[in-house]
Coordinates of C-alpha atoms and ligand atoms in Angstrom, one line a residue:
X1 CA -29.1 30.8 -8.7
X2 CA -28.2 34.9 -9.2
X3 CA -24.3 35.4 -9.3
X4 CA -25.0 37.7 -6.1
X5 CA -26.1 34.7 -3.8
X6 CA -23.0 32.4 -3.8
X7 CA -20.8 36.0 -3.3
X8 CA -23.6 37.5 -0.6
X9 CA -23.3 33.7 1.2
X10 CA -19.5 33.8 1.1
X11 CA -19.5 37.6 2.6
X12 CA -22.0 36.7 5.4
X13 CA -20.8 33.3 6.7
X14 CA -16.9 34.6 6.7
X15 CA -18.3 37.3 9.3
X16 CA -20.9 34.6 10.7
X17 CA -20.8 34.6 14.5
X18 CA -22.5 31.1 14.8
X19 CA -24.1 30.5 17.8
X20 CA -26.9 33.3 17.2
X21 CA -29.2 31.1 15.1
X22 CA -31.1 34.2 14.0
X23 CA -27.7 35.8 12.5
X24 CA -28.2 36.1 8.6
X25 CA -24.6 34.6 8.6
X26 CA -25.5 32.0 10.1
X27 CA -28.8 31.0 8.7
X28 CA -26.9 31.2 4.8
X29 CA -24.0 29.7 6.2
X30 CA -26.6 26.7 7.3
X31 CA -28.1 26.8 4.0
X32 CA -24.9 26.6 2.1
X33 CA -24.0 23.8 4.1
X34 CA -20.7 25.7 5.4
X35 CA -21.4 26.1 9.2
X36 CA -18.2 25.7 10.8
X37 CA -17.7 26.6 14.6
X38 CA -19.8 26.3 18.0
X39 CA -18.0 28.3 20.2
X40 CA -19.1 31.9 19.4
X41 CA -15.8 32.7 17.4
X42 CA -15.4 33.7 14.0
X43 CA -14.1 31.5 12.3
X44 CA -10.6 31.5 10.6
X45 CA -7.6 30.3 10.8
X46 CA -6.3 31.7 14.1
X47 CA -8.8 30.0 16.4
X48 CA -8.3 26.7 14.6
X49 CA -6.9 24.6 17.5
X50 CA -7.2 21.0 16.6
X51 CA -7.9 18.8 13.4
X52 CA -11.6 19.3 13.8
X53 CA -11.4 23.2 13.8
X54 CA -9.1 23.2 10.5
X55 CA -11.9 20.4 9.3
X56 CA -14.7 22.9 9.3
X57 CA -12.5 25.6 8.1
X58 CA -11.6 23.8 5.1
X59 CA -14.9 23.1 4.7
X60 CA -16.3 26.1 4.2
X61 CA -14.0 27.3 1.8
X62 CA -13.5 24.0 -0.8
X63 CA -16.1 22.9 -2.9
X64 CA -18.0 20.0 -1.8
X65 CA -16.5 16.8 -4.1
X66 CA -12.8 18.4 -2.9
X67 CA -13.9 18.4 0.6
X68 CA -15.4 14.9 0.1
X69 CA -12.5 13.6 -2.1
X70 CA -10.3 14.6 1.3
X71 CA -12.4 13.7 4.1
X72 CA -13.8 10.5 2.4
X73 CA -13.1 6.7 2.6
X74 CA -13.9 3.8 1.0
X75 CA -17.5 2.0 1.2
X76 CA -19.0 2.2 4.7
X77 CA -15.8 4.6 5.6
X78 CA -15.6 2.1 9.1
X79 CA -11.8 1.8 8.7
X80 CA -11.6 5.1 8.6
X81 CA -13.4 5.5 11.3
X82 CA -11.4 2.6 13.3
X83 CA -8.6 4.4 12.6
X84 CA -8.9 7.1 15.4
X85 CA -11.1 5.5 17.7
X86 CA -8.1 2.8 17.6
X87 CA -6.1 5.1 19.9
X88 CA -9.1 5.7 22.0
X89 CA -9.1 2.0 23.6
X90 CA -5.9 2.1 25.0
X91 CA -4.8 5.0 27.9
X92 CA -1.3 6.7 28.8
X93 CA 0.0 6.0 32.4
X94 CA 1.7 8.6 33.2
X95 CA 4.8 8.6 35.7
X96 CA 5.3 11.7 38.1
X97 CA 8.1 13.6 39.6
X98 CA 10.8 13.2 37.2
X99 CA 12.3 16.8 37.0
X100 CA 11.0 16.9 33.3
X101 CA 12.1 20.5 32.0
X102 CA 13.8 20.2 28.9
X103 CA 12.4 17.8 26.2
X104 CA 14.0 15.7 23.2
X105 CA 11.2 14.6 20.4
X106 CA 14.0 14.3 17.8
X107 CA 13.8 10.8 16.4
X108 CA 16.2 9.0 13.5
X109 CA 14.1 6.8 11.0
X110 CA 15.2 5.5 7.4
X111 CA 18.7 7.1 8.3
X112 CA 16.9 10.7 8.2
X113 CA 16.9 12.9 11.6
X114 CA 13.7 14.2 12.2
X115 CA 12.9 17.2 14.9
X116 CA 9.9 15.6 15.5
X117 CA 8.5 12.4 15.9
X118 CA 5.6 13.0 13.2
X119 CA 6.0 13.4 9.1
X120 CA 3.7 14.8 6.8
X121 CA 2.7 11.4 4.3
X122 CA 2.4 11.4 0.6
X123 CA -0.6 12.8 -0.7
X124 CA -2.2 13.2 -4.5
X125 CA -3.1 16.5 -5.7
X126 CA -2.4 19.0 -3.1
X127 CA -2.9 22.1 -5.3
X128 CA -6.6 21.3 -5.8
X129 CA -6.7 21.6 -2.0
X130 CA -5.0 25.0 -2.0
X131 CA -3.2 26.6 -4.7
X132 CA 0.2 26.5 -3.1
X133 CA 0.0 22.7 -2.7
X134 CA 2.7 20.5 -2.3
X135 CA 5.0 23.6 -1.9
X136 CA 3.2 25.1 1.4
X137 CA 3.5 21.6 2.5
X138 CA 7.4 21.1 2.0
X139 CA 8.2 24.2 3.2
X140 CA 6.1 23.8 6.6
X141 CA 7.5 20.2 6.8
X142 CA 11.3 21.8 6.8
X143 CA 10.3 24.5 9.2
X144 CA 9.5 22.0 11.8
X145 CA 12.6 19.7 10.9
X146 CA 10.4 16.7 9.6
X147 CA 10.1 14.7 6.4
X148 CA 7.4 15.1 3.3
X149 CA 6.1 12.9 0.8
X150 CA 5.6 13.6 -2.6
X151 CA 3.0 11.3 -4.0
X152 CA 3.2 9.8 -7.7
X153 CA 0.2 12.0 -8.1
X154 CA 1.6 15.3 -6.3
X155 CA 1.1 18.4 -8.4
X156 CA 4.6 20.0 -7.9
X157 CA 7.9 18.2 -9.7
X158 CA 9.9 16.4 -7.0
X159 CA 13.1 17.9 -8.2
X160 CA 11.8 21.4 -7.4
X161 CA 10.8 20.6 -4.3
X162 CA 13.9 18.7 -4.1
X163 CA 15.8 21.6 -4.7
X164 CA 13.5 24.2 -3.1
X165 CA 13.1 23.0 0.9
X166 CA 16.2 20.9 2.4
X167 CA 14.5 19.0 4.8
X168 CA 13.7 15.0 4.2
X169 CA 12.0 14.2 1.2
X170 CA 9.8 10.9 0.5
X171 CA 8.7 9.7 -3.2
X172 CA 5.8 7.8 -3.5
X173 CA 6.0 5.3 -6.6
X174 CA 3.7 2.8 -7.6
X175 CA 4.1 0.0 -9.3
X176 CA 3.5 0.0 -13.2
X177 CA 3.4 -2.6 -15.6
X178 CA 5.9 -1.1 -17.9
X179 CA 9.3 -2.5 -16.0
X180 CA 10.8 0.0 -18.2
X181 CA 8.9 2.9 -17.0
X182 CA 9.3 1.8 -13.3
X183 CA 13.3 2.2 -14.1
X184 CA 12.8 5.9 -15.5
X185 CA 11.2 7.2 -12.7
X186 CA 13.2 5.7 -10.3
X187 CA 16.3 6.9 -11.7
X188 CA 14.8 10.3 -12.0
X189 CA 13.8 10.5 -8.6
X190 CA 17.7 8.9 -7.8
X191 CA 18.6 11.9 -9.9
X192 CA 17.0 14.4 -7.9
X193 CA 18.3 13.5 -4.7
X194 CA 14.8 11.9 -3.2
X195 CA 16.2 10.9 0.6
X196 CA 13.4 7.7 0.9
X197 CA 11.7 6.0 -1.7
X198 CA 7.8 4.4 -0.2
X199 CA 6.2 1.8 -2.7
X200 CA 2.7 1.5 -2.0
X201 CA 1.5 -1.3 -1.9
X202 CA -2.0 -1.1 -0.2
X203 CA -3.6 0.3 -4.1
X204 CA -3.4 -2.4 -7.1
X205 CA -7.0 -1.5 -7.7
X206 CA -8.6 1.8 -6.8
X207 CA -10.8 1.7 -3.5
X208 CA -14.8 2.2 -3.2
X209 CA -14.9 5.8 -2.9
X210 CA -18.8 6.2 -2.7
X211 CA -18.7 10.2 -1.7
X212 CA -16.7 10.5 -5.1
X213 CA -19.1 8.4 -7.0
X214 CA -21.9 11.0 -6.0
X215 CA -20.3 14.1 -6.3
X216 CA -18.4 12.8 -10.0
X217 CA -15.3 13.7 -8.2
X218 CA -12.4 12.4 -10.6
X219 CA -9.1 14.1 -12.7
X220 CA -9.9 15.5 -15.1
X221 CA -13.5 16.6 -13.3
X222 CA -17.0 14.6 -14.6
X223 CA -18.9 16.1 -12.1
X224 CA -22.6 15.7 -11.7
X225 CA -24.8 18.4 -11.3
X226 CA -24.9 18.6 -7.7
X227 CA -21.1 18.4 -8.1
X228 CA -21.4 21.8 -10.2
X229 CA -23.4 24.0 -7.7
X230 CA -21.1 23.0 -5.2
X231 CA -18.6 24.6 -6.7
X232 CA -20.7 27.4 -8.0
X233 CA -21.4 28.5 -3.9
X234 CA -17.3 28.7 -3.7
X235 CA -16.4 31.0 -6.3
X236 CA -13.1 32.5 -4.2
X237 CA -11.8 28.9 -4.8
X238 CA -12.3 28.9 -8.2
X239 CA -10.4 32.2 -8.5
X240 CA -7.8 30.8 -6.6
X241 CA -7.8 28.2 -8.9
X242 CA -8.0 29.4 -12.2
X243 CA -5.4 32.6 -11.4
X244 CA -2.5 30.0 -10.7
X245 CA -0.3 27.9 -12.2
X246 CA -2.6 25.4 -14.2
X247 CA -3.1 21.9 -13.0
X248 CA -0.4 19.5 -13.8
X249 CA 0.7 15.6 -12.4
X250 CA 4.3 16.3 -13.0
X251 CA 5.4 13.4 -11.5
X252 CA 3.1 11.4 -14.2
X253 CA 3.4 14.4 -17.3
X254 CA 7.0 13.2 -18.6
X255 CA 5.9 9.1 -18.9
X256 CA 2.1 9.5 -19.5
X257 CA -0.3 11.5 -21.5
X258 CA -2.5 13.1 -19.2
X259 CA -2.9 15.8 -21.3
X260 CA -6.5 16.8 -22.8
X261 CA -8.1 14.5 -20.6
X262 CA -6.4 11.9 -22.5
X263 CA -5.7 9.5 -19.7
X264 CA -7.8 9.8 -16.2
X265 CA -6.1 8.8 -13.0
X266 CA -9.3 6.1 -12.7
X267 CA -7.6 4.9 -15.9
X268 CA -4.0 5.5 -14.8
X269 CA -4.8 2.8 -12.2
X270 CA -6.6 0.0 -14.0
X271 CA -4.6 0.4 -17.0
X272 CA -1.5 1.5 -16.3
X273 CA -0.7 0.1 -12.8
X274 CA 0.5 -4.0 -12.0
X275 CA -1.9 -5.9 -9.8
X276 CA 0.5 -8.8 -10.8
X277 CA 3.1 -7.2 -8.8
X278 CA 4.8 -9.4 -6.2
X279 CA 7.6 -9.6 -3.6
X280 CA 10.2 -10.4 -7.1
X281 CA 9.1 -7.7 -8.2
X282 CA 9.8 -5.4 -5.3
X283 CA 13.0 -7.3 -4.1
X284 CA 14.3 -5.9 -7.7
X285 CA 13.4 -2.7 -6.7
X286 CA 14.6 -2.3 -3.6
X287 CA 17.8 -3.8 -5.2
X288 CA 17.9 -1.5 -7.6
X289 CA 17.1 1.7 -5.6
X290 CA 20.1 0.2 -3.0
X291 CA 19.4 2.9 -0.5
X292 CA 16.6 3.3 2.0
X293 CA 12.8 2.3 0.8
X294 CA 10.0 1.4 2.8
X295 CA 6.9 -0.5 1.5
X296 CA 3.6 1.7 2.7
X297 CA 0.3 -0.2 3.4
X298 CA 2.2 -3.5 5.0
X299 CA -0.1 -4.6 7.7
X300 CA 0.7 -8.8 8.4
X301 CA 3.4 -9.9 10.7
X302 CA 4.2 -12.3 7.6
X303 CA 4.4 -9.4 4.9
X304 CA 6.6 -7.5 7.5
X305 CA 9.0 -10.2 7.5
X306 CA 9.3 -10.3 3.9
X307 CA 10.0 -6.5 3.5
X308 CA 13.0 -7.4 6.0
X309 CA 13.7 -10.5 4.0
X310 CA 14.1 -8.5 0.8
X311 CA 16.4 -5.9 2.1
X312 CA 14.0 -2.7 2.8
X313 CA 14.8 -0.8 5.6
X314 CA 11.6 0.6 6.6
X315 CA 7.9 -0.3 6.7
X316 CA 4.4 1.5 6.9
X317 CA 1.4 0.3 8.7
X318 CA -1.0 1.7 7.0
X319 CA -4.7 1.3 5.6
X320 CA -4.2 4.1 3.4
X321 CA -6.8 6.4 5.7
X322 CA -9.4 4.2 5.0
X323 CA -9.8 5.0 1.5
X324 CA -8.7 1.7 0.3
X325 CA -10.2 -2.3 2.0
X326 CA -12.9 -1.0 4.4
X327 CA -12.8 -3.3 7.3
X328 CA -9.0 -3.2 7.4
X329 CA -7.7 -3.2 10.4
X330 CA -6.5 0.2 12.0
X331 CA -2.7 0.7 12.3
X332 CA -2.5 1.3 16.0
X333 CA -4.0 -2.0 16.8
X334 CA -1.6 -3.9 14.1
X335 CA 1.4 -1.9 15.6
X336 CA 2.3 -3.9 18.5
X337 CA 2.3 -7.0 16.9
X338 CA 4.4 -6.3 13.7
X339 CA 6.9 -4.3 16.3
X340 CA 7.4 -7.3 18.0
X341 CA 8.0 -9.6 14.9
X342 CA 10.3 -7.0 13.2
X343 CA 11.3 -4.0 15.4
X344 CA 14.7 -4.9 16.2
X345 CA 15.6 -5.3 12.3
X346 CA 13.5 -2.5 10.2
X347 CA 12.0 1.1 11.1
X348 CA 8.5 0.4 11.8
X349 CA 6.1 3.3 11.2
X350 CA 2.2 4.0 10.9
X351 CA 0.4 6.0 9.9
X352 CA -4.1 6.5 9.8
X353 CA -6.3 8.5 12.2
X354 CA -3.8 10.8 13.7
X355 CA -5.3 13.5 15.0
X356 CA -3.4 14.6 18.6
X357 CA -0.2 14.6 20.2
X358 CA -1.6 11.6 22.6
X359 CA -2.0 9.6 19.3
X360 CA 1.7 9.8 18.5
X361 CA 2.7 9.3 22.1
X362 CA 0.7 6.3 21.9
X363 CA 2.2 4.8 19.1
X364 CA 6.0 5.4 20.0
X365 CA 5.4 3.6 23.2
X366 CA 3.8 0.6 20.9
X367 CA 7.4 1.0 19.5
X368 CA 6.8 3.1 16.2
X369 CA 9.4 4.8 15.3
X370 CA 7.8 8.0 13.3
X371 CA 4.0 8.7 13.1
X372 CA 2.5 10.0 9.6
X373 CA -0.5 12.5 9.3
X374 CA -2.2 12.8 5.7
X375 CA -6.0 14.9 6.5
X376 CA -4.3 16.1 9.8
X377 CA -2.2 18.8 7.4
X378 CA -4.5 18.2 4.4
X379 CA -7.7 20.4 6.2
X380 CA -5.0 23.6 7.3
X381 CA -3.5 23.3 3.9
X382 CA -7.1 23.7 2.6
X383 CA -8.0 26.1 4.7
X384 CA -4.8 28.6 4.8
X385 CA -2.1 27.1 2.5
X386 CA 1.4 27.1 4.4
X387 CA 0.1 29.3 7.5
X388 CA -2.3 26.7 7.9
X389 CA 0.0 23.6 7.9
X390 CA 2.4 25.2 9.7
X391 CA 0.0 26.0 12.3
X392 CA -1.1 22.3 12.2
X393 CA 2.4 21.1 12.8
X394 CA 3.0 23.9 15.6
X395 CA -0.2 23.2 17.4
X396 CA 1.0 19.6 17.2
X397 CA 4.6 20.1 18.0
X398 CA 3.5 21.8 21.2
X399 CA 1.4 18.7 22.3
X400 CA 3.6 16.6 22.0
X401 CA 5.7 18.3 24.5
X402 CA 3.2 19.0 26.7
X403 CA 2.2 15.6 26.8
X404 CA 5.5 14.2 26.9
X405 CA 6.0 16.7 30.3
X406 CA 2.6 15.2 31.5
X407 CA 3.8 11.8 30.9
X408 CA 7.1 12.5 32.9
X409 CA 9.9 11.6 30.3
X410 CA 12.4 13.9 28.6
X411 CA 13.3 12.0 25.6
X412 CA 11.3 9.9 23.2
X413 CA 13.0 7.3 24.0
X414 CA 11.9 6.8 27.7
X415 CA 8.1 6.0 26.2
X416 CA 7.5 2.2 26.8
X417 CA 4.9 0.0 26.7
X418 CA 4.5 0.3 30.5
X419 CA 3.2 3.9 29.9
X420 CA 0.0 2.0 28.3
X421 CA -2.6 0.0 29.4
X422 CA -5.3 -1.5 27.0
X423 CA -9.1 -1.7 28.0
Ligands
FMN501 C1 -6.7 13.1 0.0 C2 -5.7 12.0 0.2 C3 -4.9 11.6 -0.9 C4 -3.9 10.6 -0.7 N1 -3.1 10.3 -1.7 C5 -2.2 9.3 -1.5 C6 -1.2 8.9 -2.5 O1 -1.2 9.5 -3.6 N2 -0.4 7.9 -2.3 C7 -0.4 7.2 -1.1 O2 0.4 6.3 -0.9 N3 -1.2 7.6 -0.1 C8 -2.1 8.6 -0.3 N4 -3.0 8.9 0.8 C9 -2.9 8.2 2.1 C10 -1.9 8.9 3.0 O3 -0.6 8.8 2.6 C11 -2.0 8.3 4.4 O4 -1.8 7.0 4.4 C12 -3.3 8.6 5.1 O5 -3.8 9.9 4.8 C13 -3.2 8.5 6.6 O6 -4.5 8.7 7.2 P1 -5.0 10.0 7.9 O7 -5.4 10.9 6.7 O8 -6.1 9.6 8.8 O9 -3.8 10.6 8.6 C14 -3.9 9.9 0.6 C15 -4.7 10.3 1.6 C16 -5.6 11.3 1.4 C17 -6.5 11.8 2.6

């Protein structure tokens, strides 16, 4: 392939007007793979109205094994798939003439008050998406009043974000063999002033990512050769990528040697991470931590009772977006149930296949108490770095009140399960 086709194909399809089939754009854009948008727009980031639009935005401009690392799940992807069509079986009764003009969507969970009733939740290596990374993410996260996670694997140090955006902060720890280790970083993000920490425990071994597989998508990159020419049709990202800050696991750089290649995260996981880990284990942990921690990736009514049991104060339903045990359950339809075992003695929350303000509305009348979104601010942070999630949280933001003035009720906290009927 010349050098002048990927940078003619990138000219033509950002100025590709895609319904005309005959545009050159658009025929380039088809051949690259990178057709975006139906509606006669062009597109970028300001007619990006939903998860879908910032989807196809973000896939034009990452390379394919980054767009398929994000959008991808494990085996046949069906939990992933359950996860939004979850909220789909179940409808909102709404309730009329109830003088609704001001509206309340503030909510209190793990001690932390949030704005809004949604958090953005820990994700790995944000600045591959975009080269801003975790920090367009924190920042949009304390525009909008909510809470961020920081993932084990983040790409920015939690005490500069720490210090940087004063809005809720998450860590997200796993579990390591070295007991010793597990102290350190605990005490460093105690140190730092982390607000929650979120053990995950949904990830002793690494899921069944088949897109990854094909594209060689790993850290560092072993990509295949159809993993190369991807990236060779998306030169701007490269730019981006190679003009910034270079790639670091900062979270991970102080205690491991990921330097050189010298430890992959594929090895990070079976070598470095407990699968023995157990609810001792944890119930030392949480001791230890003595503040507010929340296990992410619970999904049993018996499991849920243990986290109360051992003293944490929150919980995540969560199937880890599908990227972990395909054929796990969705979140939504686990919610009610683990709500009713535990929701009058721990902060329930979920997160998995949120995509609209319905969704959340859906799942605080199941009796959730906060709603996280991982690809639903992943895609805009792809596509448009900060601008882009804080347009994702904006656009969501102002469904969410729309919906709760369609629904007839002021405050969150007038959402009940009478608002829902299940098919
Ligand atoms: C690209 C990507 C990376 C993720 N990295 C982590 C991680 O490092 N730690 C973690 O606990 N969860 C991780 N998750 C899971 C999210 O925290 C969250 O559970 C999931 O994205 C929710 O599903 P959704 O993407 O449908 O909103 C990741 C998810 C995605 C899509």
């Amino acid at each position: 392939m010349s050098v002048v086709t990927p940078i003619a194909t990138a000219i033509a399809t950002r100025w590709a007007v895609c319904p005309q089939p005959w545009f050159p754009g658009t025929i380039l854009a088809k051949l690259s793979n990178v057709y975006g948008c139906g509606y006669g727009h062009i597109m970028h980031l300001g007619n990006c109205y939903n998860f879908y639009d910032f989807r196809a935005l973000a896939r034009r401009r990452l390379p394919g094994p980054i767009f398929n690392y994000i959008d991808g799940a494990a085996d046949d992807e069906a939990t992933l798939r359950q996860n939004t069509a979850s909220f789909e079986r179940c409808d909102l009764v709404p309730n009329i003439l109830r003088g609704v003009e001001t509206i309340d969507m503030s909510v209190t969970v793990m001690g932390q008050k949030l704005a809004m009733p949604v958090y953005c939740s820990p994700t790995a290596l944000q600045r591959l998406f975009h080269h801003q990374g975790e920090r367009a993410v924190a920042a949009a996260a304390a525009k909008f009043g909510t809470m961020f996670g920081v993932s084990s694997l983040g790409t920015v140090s939690l005490e500069e974000l720490r210090k940087a955006y004063d809005t809720p902060q998450v860590y997200q720890f796993y579990f390591h063999k070295d007991r010793a280790l597990n102290r350190a970083m605990m005490q460093r993000a105690k140190d730092a002033g982390v607000n929650v920490m979120a053990l995950t425990v949904d990830s002793i071994t690494g899921g069944n990512r088949e897109r990854d597989l094909r594209t060689g998508f790993s850290i560092p990159f072993q990509l295949t050769f159809g993993g190369m020419l991807q990236f060779a049709i998306k030169p701007i990202w490269a730019i981006n990528y190679l003009t910034h800050e270079r790639f670091a696991l900062p979270q991970l750089d102080e205690h491991v040697d990921m330097s050189g290649g010298a430890m992959s995260i594929g090895r990070y996981f079976t070598e470095m991470l407990d699968p023995t880990m157990n609810w001792t284990d944890v119930a030392e942990m949480v001791r230890a931590w003595n503040g507010q921690f929340c296990l992410k990736g619970v999904m049993s009514v018996a499991d849920a009772k243990r986290a109360v049991d051992i003293g944490c104060t929150g919980i995540i339903l969560s199937n880890h977006g599908g990227r972990q045990l395909d054929g796990s359950r969705a979140a939504f339809d686990q919610l009610a149930e683990i709500v009713d075992a535990v929701g009058d003695r721990i902060d329930v929350m979920m997160d998995g296949g949120v995509r609209r303000g319905t969704h959340v509305l859906k799942a605080l009348s199941l009796g959730a108490k906060a709603v996280g979104v991982g690809r639903y601010y992943l895609f805009p942070l792809a596509a448009a770095g900060q601008a882009g999630v804080e347009r994702a949280l904006n656009l969501m933001r102002t469904e969410i009140e729309r919906d709760m003035k369609l629904m007839g009720c002021s405050s969150l906290r007038e959402l009940s399960r009478a608002n829902l009927r299940f098919r």
